[in-house]
Amino acid sequence: MLSTVHVISHPLVQHKLTMIRDAETGPKDFRELLEEISTLMGYEVTRDMPLEEVEVETPMGKTRGKMIAGKKVGIVPILRAGLGMVNGVLRLIPTAKVGHIGVYRDPDTLKPVEYYCKLPVDSDERQIILLDPMLATGGSASAAITFLKQRGVPSVKLMCLVAAPEGIEVVQRDHPDVDIYTAAIDEKLNAQGYIIPGLGDAGDRLFGTK
Ligand code: PRP
Ligand code: URA
């Protein structure tokens, strides 16, 4: 059975997504919007976190409440553009540990090339949220998930901003256990592997490198 694709249709996410798509949005606003959207999407990504009942003593007496149980969370951005989503998710889960995977797309073959991987030592016990704003051919995300699994990570959720149908298909084919969270499923890829209409090159827009 294939994994679930969750499209986050919350009006605040959709509003900010339209702003971030705008070619006139510069790096400062792009960064702020990406961080804000990541917080809002993080709310949905963590919706199924298990809870346990605990006892708590209020100033008025004892009662029972609920607290998050189960696996601890790890956040792993795919460099570079995933970096722009880290602080937004950390705002929700400030104790999460953060790993990094460096993958770039070879511009000629469009195949992913790994150049860096540093994960929390106890990643094999964590629920990993993998961050990358763009799911285009799916090569980078699929390769990153494979690296995580090779290092013993038991459970991965992929959080992106804009996904192409082609990328969703590749991740679902390669990793049917990984749920995908996205703010939009766009129309298609162009011949250079860019998402249409997308938002352009996320890394360049985030860091002002073009
Ligand atoms: C972009 C983006 C994704 C990847 C998506 O990164 O941030 O990681 O492309 O494309 P794919 O689904 O076809 O693999 P890029 O390779 O441009 O590297 P950068 O973030 O360092 O600019
Ligand atoms: N990477 C990007 O940054 N943008 C795209 O549209 C495709 C891949």
mmCIF file of C-alpha atoms and ligand atoms in Angstrom:
data_model
loop_
_atom_site.group_PDB
_atom_site.id
_atom_site.type_symbol
_atom_site.label_atom_id
_atom_site.label_comp_id
_atom_site.label_asym_id
_atom_site.label_seq_id
_atom_site.Cartn_x
_atom_site.Cartn_y
_atom_site.Cartn_z
ATOM 1 C CA MET A 1 0.000 0.000 0.000
ATOM 2 C CA LEU A 2 1.268 3.483 -0.877
ATOM 3 C CA SER A 3 1.869 6.146 1.733
ATOM 4 C CA THR A 4 -0.479 9.071 2.271
ATOM 5 C CA VAL A 5 0.044 12.482 0.699
ATOM 6 C CA HIS A 6 -1.280 15.193 3.003
ATOM 7 C CA VAL A 7 -1.974 18.500 1.271
ATOM 8 C CA ILE A 8 -2.090 21.209 3.916
ATOM 9 C CA SER A 9 -4.938 23.408 2.776
ATOM 10 C CA HIS A 10 -5.059 25.706 5.808
ATOM 11 C CA PRO A 11 -5.819 29.259 4.604
ATOM 12 C CA LEU A 12 -2.750 30.729 6.319
ATOM 13 C CA VAL A 13 -0.482 28.207 4.607
ATOM 14 C CA GLN A 14 -2.095 28.830 1.213
ATOM 15 C CA HIS A 15 -1.885 32.618 1.619
ATOM 16 C CA LYS A 16 1.801 32.515 2.540
ATOM 17 C CA LEU A 17 2.529 29.992 -0.217
ATOM 18 C CA THR A 18 1.150 32.422 -2.804
ATOM 19 C CA MET A 19 3.352 35.174 -1.375
ATOM 20 C CA ILE A 20 6.451 32.986 -1.463
ATOM 21 C CA ARG A 21 5.770 31.941 -5.091
ATOM 22 C CA ASP A 22 5.739 35.620 -6.162
ATOM 23 C CA ALA A 23 8.901 36.361 -8.178
ATOM 24 C CA GLU A 24 9.009 39.807 -6.522
ATOM 25 C CA THR A 25 9.493 38.270 -3.052
ATOM 26 C CA GLY A 26 13.133 38.842 -2.055
ATOM 27 C CA PRO A 27 15.349 36.656 0.171
ATOM 28 C CA LYS A 28 14.405 38.385 3.451
ATOM 29 C CA ASP A 29 10.669 37.846 2.970
ATOM 30 C CA PHE A 30 11.253 34.427 1.396
ATOM 31 C CA ARG A 31 13.136 33.303 4.513
ATOM 32 C CA GLU A 32 10.492 34.658 6.882
ATOM 33 C CA LEU A 33 7.614 33.130 4.928
ATOM 34 C CA LEU A 34 9.316 29.733 4.641
ATOM 35 C CA GLU A 35 9.894 29.692 8.382
ATOM 36 C CA GLU A 36 6.288 30.694 9.132
ATOM 37 C CA ILE A 37 4.844 28.101 6.741
ATOM 38 C CA SER A 38 7.083 25.434 8.276
ATOM 39 C CA THR A 39 5.677 26.157 11.724
ATOM 40 C CA LEU A 40 2.113 25.964 10.434
ATOM 41 C CA MET A 41 2.788 22.757 8.498
ATOM 42 C CA GLY A 42 4.665 21.296 11.461
ATOM 43 C CA TYR A 43 1.415 21.515 13.372
ATOM 44 C CA GLU A 44 -0.163 19.066 10.906
ATOM 45 C CA VAL A 45 2.898 16.833 10.618
ATOM 46 C CA THR A 46 2.849 16.266 14.389
ATOM 47 C CA ARG A 47 -0.927 15.776 14.609
ATOM 48 C CA ASP A 48 -0.704 11.994 15.118
ATOM 49 C CA MET A 49 1.939 12.103 17.865
ATOM 50 C CA PRO A 50 0.976 9.624 20.577
ATOM 51 C CA LEU A 51 -0.072 10.953 23.990
ATOM 52 C CA GLU A 52 0.114 9.396 27.434
ATOM 53 C CA GLU A 53 -1.908 10.225 30.522
ATOM 54 C CA VAL A 54 0.048 11.747 33.383
ATOM 55 C CA GLU A 55 -0.825 13.147 36.768
ATOM 56 C CA VAL A 56 -0.291 16.860 37.297
ATOM 57 C CA GLU A 57 -0.657 18.964 40.407
ATOM 58 C CA THR A 58 -2.219 22.354 39.762
ATOM 59 C CA PRO A 59 -2.252 25.035 42.495
ATOM 60 C CA MET A 60 -5.775 23.729 43.228
ATOM 61 C CA GLY A 61 -5.063 20.005 43.443
ATOM 62 C CA LYS A 62 -4.268 16.855 41.462
ATOM 63 C CA THR A 63 -5.671 16.109 38.026
ATOM 64 C CA ARG A 64 -4.780 14.060 34.998
ATOM 65 C CA GLY A 65 -3.433 15.495 31.768
ATOM 66 C CA LYS A 66 -1.807 14.330 28.563
ATOM 67 C CA MET A 67 1.756 14.629 27.399
ATOM 68 C CA ILE A 68 3.565 13.557 24.255
ATOM 69 C CA ALA A 69 4.830 9.996 24.432
ATOM 70 C CA GLY A 70 6.539 7.682 21.976
ATOM 71 C CA LYS A 71 9.590 8.322 19.870
ATOM 72 C CA LYS A 72 11.551 11.541 20.223
ATOM 73 C CA VAL A 73 11.720 13.713 17.145
ATOM 74 C CA GLY A 74 14.678 14.462 14.893
ATOM 75 C CA ILE A 75 14.603 17.146 12.226
ATOM 76 C CA VAL A 76 16.742 16.650 9.126
ATOM 77 C CA PRO A 77 16.932 19.355 6.453
ATOM 78 C CA ILE A 78 18.259 18.502 3.023
ATOM 79 C CA LEU A 79 20.928 21.133 2.302
ATOM 80 C CA ARG A 80 20.639 23.819 1.294
ATOM 81 C CA ALA A 81 17.025 24.820 0.958
ATOM 82 C CA GLY A 82 15.746 22.585 3.779
ATOM 83 C CA LEU A 83 17.709 24.799 6.200
ATOM 84 C CA GLY A 84 15.027 27.446 5.735
ATOM 85 C CA MET A 85 12.452 25.163 7.359
ATOM 86 C CA VAL A 86 14.396 24.135 10.477
ATOM 87 C CA ASN A 87 13.652 27.058 12.785
ATOM 88 C CA GLY A 88 9.954 26.958 11.941
ATOM 89 C CA VAL A 89 9.704 23.346 13.119
ATOM 90 C CA LEU A 90 12.036 23.906 16.095
ATOM 91 C CA ARG A 91 9.611 26.580 17.312
ATOM 92 C CA LEU A 92 7.089 23.756 17.818
ATOM 93 C CA ILE A 93 9.513 21.094 19.058
ATOM 94 C CA PRO A 94 12.415 22.996 20.624
ATOM 95 C CA THR A 95 14.013 19.859 22.070
ATOM 96 C CA ALA A 96 14.238 18.085 18.709
ATOM 97 C CA LYS A 97 17.748 17.196 17.594
ATOM 98 C CA VAL A 98 18.820 18.356 14.152
ATOM 99 C CA GLY A 99 20.775 16.333 11.590
ATOM 100 C CA HIS A 100 21.864 17.452 8.129
ATOM 101 C CA ILE A 101 21.995 15.710 4.782
ATOM 102 C CA GLY A 102 23.779 17.407 1.901
ATOM 103 C CA VAL A 103 22.416 16.367 -1.483
ATOM 104 C CA TYR A 104 22.589 18.317 -4.691
ATOM 105 C CA ARG A 105 21.089 17.587 -8.044
ATOM 106 C CA ASP A 106 23.613 17.110 -10.805
ATOM 107 C CA PRO A 107 22.421 19.719 -13.311
ATOM 108 C CA ASP A 108 23.091 17.437 -16.309
ATOM 109 C CA THR A 109 21.790 14.082 -15.109
ATOM 110 C CA LEU A 110 19.345 15.493 -12.469
ATOM 111 C CA LYS A 111 20.556 12.600 -10.269
ATOM 112 C CA PRO A 112 21.153 13.248 -6.556
ATOM 113 C CA VAL A 113 24.747 13.436 -5.261
ATOM 114 C CA GLU A 114 25.300 13.106 -1.485
ATOM 115 C CA TYR A 115 28.093 15.268 -0.075
ATOM 116 C CA TYR A 116 27.354 15.462 3.672
ATOM 117 C CA CYS A 117 25.539 13.488 6.339
ATOM 118 C CA LYS A 118 25.580 14.138 10.071
ATOM 119 C CA LEU A 119 22.737 12.741 12.148
ATOM 120 C CA PRO A 120 21.954 12.647 15.864
ATOM 121 C CA VAL A 121 23.649 9.581 17.427
ATOM 122 C CA ASP A 122 20.310 8.117 18.511
ATOM 123 C CA SER A 123 18.605 8.598 15.136
ATOM 124 C CA ASP A 124 17.702 4.914 15.123
ATOM 125 C CA GLU A 125 15.255 5.660 17.952
ATOM 126 C CA ARG A 126 13.762 8.860 16.550
ATOM 127 C CA GLN A 127 10.839 9.865 14.382
ATOM 128 C CA ILE A 128 12.604 11.858 11.671
ATOM 129 C CA ILE A 129 10.944 14.773 9.907
ATOM 130 C CA LEU A 130 12.841 15.298 6.647
ATOM 131 C CA LEU A 131 12.656 18.863 5.347
ATOM 132 C CA ASP A 132 13.007 20.128 1.786
ATOM 133 C CA PRO A 133 10.789 22.787 0.253
ATOM 134 C CA MET A 134 10.961 21.308 -3.260
ATOM 135 C CA LEU A 135 9.995 17.770 -4.283
ATOM 136 C CA ALA A 136 10.719 17.852 -8.009
ATOM 137 C CA THR A 137 11.979 14.622 -9.640
ATOM 138 C CA GLY A 138 11.999 13.126 -6.144
ATOM 139 C CA GLY A 139 15.612 12.004 -6.566
ATOM 140 C CA SER A 140 17.023 14.074 -3.680
ATOM 141 C CA ALA A 141 14.278 13.174 -1.204
ATOM 142 C CA SER A 142 14.297 9.499 -2.122
ATOM 143 C CA ALA A 143 18.098 9.323 -1.783
ATOM 144 C CA ALA A 144 17.983 11.159 1.558
ATOM 145 C CA ILE A 145 15.352 8.745 2.892
ATOM 146 C CA THR A 146 17.530 5.819 1.759
ATOM 147 C CA PHE A 147 20.521 7.305 3.670
ATOM 148 C CA LEU A 148 18.347 7.684 6.766
ATOM 149 C CA LYS A 149 17.117 4.091 6.549
ATOM 150 C CA GLN A 150 20.687 2.810 5.984
ATOM 151 C CA ARG A 151 21.588 4.498 9.260
ATOM 152 C CA GLY A 152 18.784 2.699 11.074
ATOM 153 C CA VAL A 153 16.096 5.394 11.173
ATOM 154 C CA PRO A 154 12.824 3.548 11.805
ATOM 155 C CA SER A 155 10.298 6.164 10.726
ATOM 156 C CA VAL A 156 10.439 9.139 8.357
ATOM 157 C CA LYS A 157 7.931 11.824 7.385
ATOM 158 C CA LEU A 158 8.731 14.085 4.440
ATOM 159 C CA MET A 159 7.683 17.712 4.722
ATOM 160 C CA CYS A 160 7.936 19.882 1.622
ATOM 161 C CA LEU A 161 6.319 23.041 0.366
ATOM 162 C CA VAL A 162 5.685 22.341 -3.311
ATOM 163 C CA ALA A 163 5.586 18.877 -4.839
ATOM 164 C CA ALA A 164 5.469 17.741 -8.448
ATOM 165 C CA PRO A 165 3.394 14.651 -9.275
ATOM 166 C CA GLU A 166 6.576 13.015 -10.624
ATOM 167 C CA GLY A 167 8.375 13.462 -7.276
ATOM 168 C CA ILE A 168 5.470 12.123 -5.269
ATOM 169 C CA GLU A 169 5.384 9.044 -7.493
ATOM 170 C CA VAL A 170 9.117 8.390 -7.037
ATOM 171 C CA VAL A 171 9.056 8.755 -3.235
ATOM 172 C CA GLN A 172 5.931 6.597 -2.940
ATOM 173 C CA ARG A 173 7.457 3.950 -5.229
ATOM 174 C CA ASP A 174 10.815 3.876 -3.408
ATOM 175 C CA HIS A 175 9.486 4.441 0.126
ATOM 176 C CA PRO A 176 5.830 3.412 0.460
ATOM 177 C CA ASP A 177 6.143 3.742 4.258
ATOM 178 C CA VAL A 178 6.930 7.495 4.173
ATOM 179 C CA ASP A 179 4.026 9.932 4.396
ATOM 180 C CA ILE A 180 4.437 13.162 2.411
ATOM 181 C CA TYR A 181 3.203 16.541 3.674
ATOM 182 C CA THR A 182 3.029 19.386 1.170
ATOM 183 C CA ALA A 183 1.287 22.723 0.766
ATOM 184 C CA ALA A 184 0.713 22.179 -2.956
ATOM 185 C CA ILE A 185 0.879 19.593 -5.709
ATOM 186 C CA ASP A 186 1.840 21.510 -8.840
ATOM 187 C CA GLU A 187 1.247 20.693 -12.456
ATOM 188 C CA LYS A 188 4.498 19.234 -13.814
ATOM 189 C CA LEU A 189 8.261 19.502 -14.264
ATOM 190 C CA ASN A 190 9.894 21.337 -17.146
ATOM 191 C CA ALA A 191 12.748 19.883 -19.204
ATOM 192 C CA GLN A 192 15.315 21.180 -16.679
ATOM 193 C CA GLY A 193 13.513 19.465 -13.797
ATOM 194 C CA TYR A 194 12.001 22.666 -12.352
ATOM 195 C CA ILE A 195 8.516 22.566 -10.901
ATOM 196 C CA ILE A 196 5.896 24.408 -12.979
ATOM 197 C CA PRO A 197 4.571 26.803 -11.738
ATOM 198 C CA GLY A 198 6.635 26.165 -8.556
ATOM 199 C CA LEU A 199 8.631 29.037 -7.111
ATOM 200 C CA GLY A 200 11.933 28.783 -8.942
ATOM 201 C CA ASP A 201 15.171 27.649 -7.296
ATOM 202 C CA ALA A 202 14.401 27.511 -3.589
ATOM 203 C CA GLY A 203 18.043 27.541 -2.446
ATOM 204 C CA ASP A 204 18.916 30.538 -4.577
ATOM 205 C CA ARG A 205 15.818 32.480 -3.517
ATOM 206 C CA LEU A 206 16.426 31.671 0.156
ATOM 207 C CA PHE A 207 20.093 32.670 0.168
ATOM 208 C CA GLY A 208 20.073 35.272 -2.618
ATOM 209 C CA THR A 209 22.658 33.374 -4.621
ATOM 210 C CA LYS A 210 21.223 34.227 -8.040
HETATM 211 C C1 PRP B 1 16.819 21.559 -4.839
HETATM 212 C C2 PRP B 1 15.793 21.390 -3.739
HETATM 213 C C3 PRP B 1 15.754 19.914 -3.549
HETATM 214 C C4 PRP B 1 16.005 19.385 -4.939
HETATM 215 C C5 PRP B 1 14.722 18.897 -5.500
HETATM 216 O O1 PRP B 1 18.093 21.478 -4.349
HETATM 217 O O2 PRP B 1 16.086 22.096 -2.570
HETATM 218 O O3 PRP B 1 16.742 19.437 -2.655
HETATM 219 O O4 PRP B 1 16.497 20.492 -5.723
HETATM 220 O O5 PRP B 1 14.912 18.337 -6.738
HETATM 221 P P1 PRP B 1 14.683 16.792 -7.040
HETATM 222 O O6 PRP B 1 13.387 16.406 -6.393
HETATM 223 O O7 PRP B 1 14.614 16.753 -8.531
HETATM 224 O O8 PRP B 1 15.842 16.022 -6.508
HETATM 225 P P2 PRP B 1 19.403 21.726 -5.259
HETATM 226 O O9 PRP B 1 19.875 20.423 -5.844
HETATM 227 O O10 PRP B 1 19.122 22.822 -6.225
HETATM 228 O O11 PRP B 1 20.487 22.128 -4.201
HETATM 229 P P3 PRP B 1 20.587 23.431 -3.276
HETATM 230 O O12 PRP B 1 19.443 23.347 -2.271
HETATM 231 O O13 PRP B 1 21.914 23.294 -2.643
HETATM 232 O O14 PRP B 1 20.448 24.639 -4.158
HETATM 233 N N1 URA B 2 14.709 22.552 -7.083
HETATM 234 C C1 URA B 2 14.227 23.800 -6.885
HETATM 235 O O1 URA B 2 14.777 24.549 -6.057
HETATM 236 N N2 URA B 2 13.166 24.200 -7.577
HETATM 237 C C2 URA B 2 12.549 23.404 -8.468
HETATM 238 O O2 URA B 2 11.549 23.838 -9.074
HETATM 239 C C3 URA B 2 13.060 22.107 -8.680
HETATM 240 C C4 URA B 2 14.135 21.711 -7.962
#
